[in-house]
Amino acid sequence: MYCLIHFGPDTYTDKEWGYGDEDPRIITPTEFSAMQIVGAAKAGGFKGIVVVAKHHDGFCLWPTKTTGHNISQSPYKNGKGDLLQEYRDACNKLDMKMGVYCSPWDRNSALYGKPEYVTEVYRKQLEELYTHYGPIFISWFDGANGGDGYYGGAREVRKIDRSTYYGWPVTWAIPRKLQPGAVLFGDVGPDVRWVGNERGHAGETCWETYTPHAPDAGKEPGNGYTKDHEGTEGQRDGKYWMPAECDVALRPGWFYHKDQDSKVKSADTLLSLYYQSVGRGACLDLGLSPDRRGLLNDNDVNALKQFGKIINETFAVNLAKGATLTASNVRGGNKLKFGPQHLLDNDRYSYWATDDKVTTPELIADLHSSTTFNIIRLRENIKLGQRIEEVAIDASRDGKWEQIATATSIGGNRLIRLPKAIVASKVRLRITKSPVCIALSDFGLYREPGK
Ligand code: FUL
């Protein structure tokens, strides 16, 4: 989980997409505090932030050499400000990761639409960001390309070919070289894909594998030019390992609007989104919107804090940890137990593997006493691929099994949230469909506070 931070001209014009003709002098964050913003994200349990360094309006939050349309033209710190550096420092202090979003579409640049925009402006901006503000853990390549804009005063519609204009393979080579540890996000990956909606949820069935398709037959897909709804479930036979990113804003809009102060998502809503994204093997990318002061509103801070607290409390104790595990088959006839992080198979593998031909094994966890839980966690050893297609879970209180849940597409992390807490002394996991023998690295039972 990480937060996507939108702040810029739109914060002051009350818009979501700036036209590109905004006067930098409107950017006057009198109390900007990266520490407050990053600290609130951390309290929410998020591991990092992605700074929208440039949105579609073309305004750069760092003193770039590529355009005058940047923070040095605003009164902020008398033209000596650099919000990216402030975020970098806050992330270092708070041990949070940092990523960047630099919009390919630029409604300010006179060069937009010409090849020089890509070679002299956009790619140079990326080089600056990767060179000065690393380590970068993710780079966002947004797909929005709306057409009209200021474009240096031309005020016209400019259309580009989304598959070819940005020369993605050449553009991606820049972070590969300067930030080799960064994953690259886009509708076409290449590392992680957009989930296809901005409501923050993956499909109930969600494959980590995916092949981006162009909407028109015979064409190459590109960012902003895919059958994006296919990202919600991915494809079982997808060509690439490209897990889903579920982006959603904490408020109705990505940027701050005063009239949305009372529409901040509650901790409960965030929690359901968590189970529908992280719980389905995807990432949750939550949008935060600092206000005109350069701070998050108290409502936003409080929702994050409460959400973080619930997540922490829920996953503090794996209630299955003391259980005796009996599996119908373990590779090589070994015994299973819990290790500090993973399931252990006689210390040979840090996961439960079955013999090659066994694809529908069972695992019984004897909890030794009545245990109350409402969350079941399953994690595959994804280094060996996403193998399990379907599972069922049964609970027994007094010797009689009762099915309590089923799930599809397990992957790196599958959380099953039961509508009601269950009391059981034994739990049985049945793998009901898998094309090959399984490799399960984690089995957990948890209880949400108050459930
Ligand atoms: C979209 C943009 O158009 C929105 O303004 C926002 O930045 C969102 C995260 O990505 O494509």
PDB file of N, CA and C and ligand atoms in Angstrom, residues 4 6 10 16-17 52 54-56 101 103 105 140-145 185 187 194 198 247-249 253-255 285 287, ligand 1:
ATOM      1  N   LEU A   4      -0.791   8.227  -3.120  1.00  0.00           N
ATOM      2  CA  LEU A   4      -0.518   9.027  -4.317  1.00  0.00           C
ATOM      3  C   LEU A   4      -0.869  10.465  -3.968  1.00  0.00           C
ATOM      4  N   HIS A   6      -1.526  14.303  -4.674  1.00  0.00           N
ATOM      5  CA  HIS A   6      -1.852  15.316  -5.684  1.00  0.00           C
ATOM      6  C   HIS A   6      -1.905  16.696  -5.044  1.00  0.00           C
ATOM      7  N   ASP A  10      -4.195  22.901  -9.457  1.00  0.00           N
ATOM      8  CA  ASP A  10      -5.607  22.516  -9.256  1.00  0.00           C
ATOM      9  C   ASP A  10      -6.061  22.731  -7.815  1.00  0.00           C
ATOM     10  N   GLU A  16      -9.807  19.551 -11.268  1.00  0.00           N
ATOM     11  CA  GLU A  16      -9.197  18.226 -11.245  1.00  0.00           C
ATOM     12  C   GLU A  16      -8.163  18.090 -12.373  1.00  0.00           C
ATOM     13  N   TRP A  17      -8.389  18.814 -13.469  1.00  0.00           N
ATOM     14  CA  TRP A  17      -7.460  18.799 -14.594  1.00  0.00           C
ATOM     15  C   TRP A  17      -7.213  20.244 -15.002  1.00  0.00           C
ATOM     16  N   VAL A  52       2.947  13.205  -7.137  1.00  0.00           N
ATOM     17  CA  VAL A  52       2.609  13.683  -8.479  1.00  0.00           C
ATOM     18  C   VAL A  52       3.491  14.910  -8.703  1.00  0.00           C
ATOM     19  N   LYS A  54       4.431  16.171 -11.593  1.00  0.00           N
ATOM     20  CA  LYS A  54       3.824  17.000 -12.642  1.00  0.00           C
ATOM     21  C   LYS A  54       2.516  16.348 -13.041  1.00  0.00           C
ATOM     22  N   HIS A  55       1.421  17.101 -12.970  1.00  0.00           N
ATOM     23  CA  HIS A  55       0.124  16.582 -13.426  1.00  0.00           C
ATOM     24  C   HIS A  55      -0.090  17.053 -14.866  1.00  0.00           C
ATOM     25  N   HIS A  56      -1.280  16.800 -15.397  1.00  0.00           N
ATOM     26  CA  HIS A  56      -1.507  17.101 -16.816  1.00  0.00           C
ATOM     27  C   HIS A  56      -1.333  18.585 -17.149  1.00  0.00           C
ATOM     28  N   TYR A 101       5.237  10.294 -10.062  1.00  0.00           N
ATOM     29  CA  TYR A 101       4.254  10.320 -11.153  1.00  0.00           C
ATOM     30  C   TYR A 101       4.563  11.591 -11.913  1.00  0.00           C
ATOM     31  N   SER A 103       3.348  13.253 -15.343  1.00  0.00           N
ATOM     32  CA  SER A 103       2.346  13.037 -16.392  1.00  0.00           C
ATOM     33  C   SER A 103       2.970  13.151 -17.782  1.00  0.00           C
ATOM     34  N   TRP A 105       1.227  13.482 -20.556  1.00  0.00           N
ATOM     35  CA  TRP A 105       0.441  14.551 -21.176  1.00  0.00           C
ATOM     36  C   TRP A 105       0.790  15.856 -20.476  1.00  0.00           C
ATOM     37  N   TRP A 140       5.160   6.049 -12.037  1.00  0.00           N
ATOM     38  CA  TRP A 140       3.815   5.996 -12.603  1.00  0.00           C
ATOM     39  C   TRP A 140       3.797   6.624 -13.989  1.00  0.00           C
ATOM     40  N   PHE A 141       3.259   5.882 -14.975  1.00  0.00           N
ATOM     41  CA  PHE A 141       3.079   6.453 -16.315  1.00  0.00           C
ATOM     42  C   PHE A 141       1.589   6.468 -16.607  1.00  0.00           C
ATOM     43  N   ASP A 142       1.030   7.640 -16.438  1.00  0.00           N
ATOM     44  CA  ASP A 142      -0.418   7.772 -16.557  1.00  0.00           C
ATOM     45  C   ASP A 142      -0.870   7.722 -18.014  1.00  0.00           C
ATOM     46  N   GLY A 143      -2.118   7.287 -18.189  1.00  0.00           N
ATOM     47  CA  GLY A 143      -2.620   7.118 -19.552  1.00  0.00           C
ATOM     48  C   GLY A 143      -3.489   8.260 -20.064  1.00  0.00           C
ATOM     49  N   ALA A 144      -3.785   9.266 -19.204  1.00  0.00           N
ATOM     50  CA  ALA A 144      -4.732  10.308 -19.644  1.00  0.00           C
ATOM     51  C   ALA A 144      -4.110  11.205 -20.715  1.00  0.00           C
ATOM     52  N   ASN A 145      -4.830  11.418 -21.768  1.00  0.00           N
ATOM     53  CA  ASN A 145      -4.414  12.279 -22.877  1.00  0.00           C
ATOM     54  C   ASN A 145      -5.667  12.907 -23.465  1.00  0.00           C
ATOM     55  N   PHE A 185       4.796   1.436 -13.610  1.00  0.00           N
ATOM     56  CA  PHE A 185       3.335   1.295 -13.672  1.00  0.00           C
ATOM     57  C   PHE A 185       2.793   1.907 -14.953  1.00  0.00           C
ATOM     58  N   ASP A 187      -0.863   1.349 -18.007  1.00  0.00           N
ATOM     59  CA  ASP A 187      -1.932   0.476 -18.518  1.00  0.00           C
ATOM     60  C   ASP A 187      -1.336  -0.724 -19.234  1.00  0.00           C
ATOM     61  N   TRP A 194      -2.585  -1.153 -14.418  1.00  0.00           N
ATOM     62  CA  TRP A 194      -3.733  -0.467 -13.833  1.00  0.00           C
ATOM     63  C   TRP A 194      -4.871  -1.477 -13.721  1.00  0.00           C
ATOM     64  N   GLU A 198     -11.064   3.462 -11.021  1.00  0.00           N
ATOM     65  CA  GLU A 198     -10.481   4.323  -9.977  1.00  0.00           C
ATOM     66  C   GLU A 198     -11.327   4.249  -8.711  1.00  0.00           C
ATOM     67  N   ASP A 247      -6.001   2.112  -7.683  1.00  0.00           N
ATOM     68  CA  ASP A 247      -5.912   3.510  -7.232  1.00  0.00           C
ATOM     69  C   ASP A 247      -7.301   4.065  -6.935  1.00  0.00           C
ATOM     70  N   VAL A 248      -7.369   4.817  -5.874  1.00  0.00           N
ATOM     71  CA  VAL A 248      -8.633   5.427  -5.450  1.00  0.00           C
ATOM     72  C   VAL A 248      -8.257   6.576  -4.526  1.00  0.00           C
ATOM     73  N   ALA A 249      -9.036   7.679  -4.587  1.00  0.00           N
ATOM     74  CA  ALA A 249      -8.697   8.822  -3.737  1.00  0.00           C
ATOM     75  C   ALA A 249      -9.445   8.735  -2.410  1.00  0.00           C
ATOM     76  N   GLY A 253     -12.398  13.606  -5.120  1.00  0.00           N
ATOM     77  CA  GLY A 253     -11.440  14.038  -6.150  1.00  0.00           C
ATOM     78  C   GLY A 253     -10.012  13.705  -5.756  1.00  0.00           C
ATOM     79  N   TRP A 254      -9.104  13.788  -6.741  1.00  0.00           N
ATOM     80  CA  TRP A 254      -7.683  13.539  -6.455  1.00  0.00           C
ATOM     81  C   TRP A 254      -7.044  14.779  -5.822  1.00  0.00           C
ATOM     82  N   PHE A 255      -7.561  15.967  -6.220  1.00  0.00           N
ATOM     83  CA  PHE A 255      -7.041  17.208  -5.647  1.00  0.00           C
ATOM     84  C   PHE A 255      -7.979  17.699  -4.553  1.00  0.00           C
ATOM     85  N   ASP A 285      -3.469   1.902  -3.808  1.00  0.00           N
ATOM     86  CA  ASP A 285      -2.790   3.191  -4.014  1.00  0.00           C
ATOM     87  C   ASP A 285      -3.794   4.283  -3.647  1.00  0.00           C
ATOM     88  N   GLY A 287      -5.168   7.946  -2.860  1.00  0.00           N
ATOM     89  CA  GLY A 287      -4.887   9.345  -3.186  1.00  0.00           C
ATOM     90  C   GLY A 287      -5.065  10.259  -1.983  1.00  0.00           C
TER      91      GLY A 287
HETATM   92  C1  FUL B   1      -5.615   9.730 -13.800  1.00  0.00           C
HETATM   93  C2  FUL B   1      -5.525  11.249 -13.883  1.00  0.00           C
HETATM   94  O1  FUL B   1      -6.219  11.755 -15.001  1.00  0.00           O
HETATM   95  C3  FUL B   1      -6.108  11.754 -12.580  1.00  0.00           C
HETATM   96  O2  FUL B   1      -6.159  13.151 -12.555  1.00  0.00           O
HETATM   97  C4  FUL B   1      -5.254  11.204 -11.441  1.00  0.00           C
HETATM   98  O3  FUL B   1      -3.954  11.761 -11.514  1.00  0.00           O
HETATM   99  C5  FUL B   1      -5.202   9.672 -11.486  1.00  0.00           C
HETATM  100  C6  FUL B   1      -4.346   9.061 -10.445  1.00  0.00           C
HETATM  101  O4  FUL B   1      -4.768   9.269 -12.763  1.00  0.00           O
HETATM  102  O5  FUL B   1      -5.381   9.130 -15.012  1.00  0.00           O
END
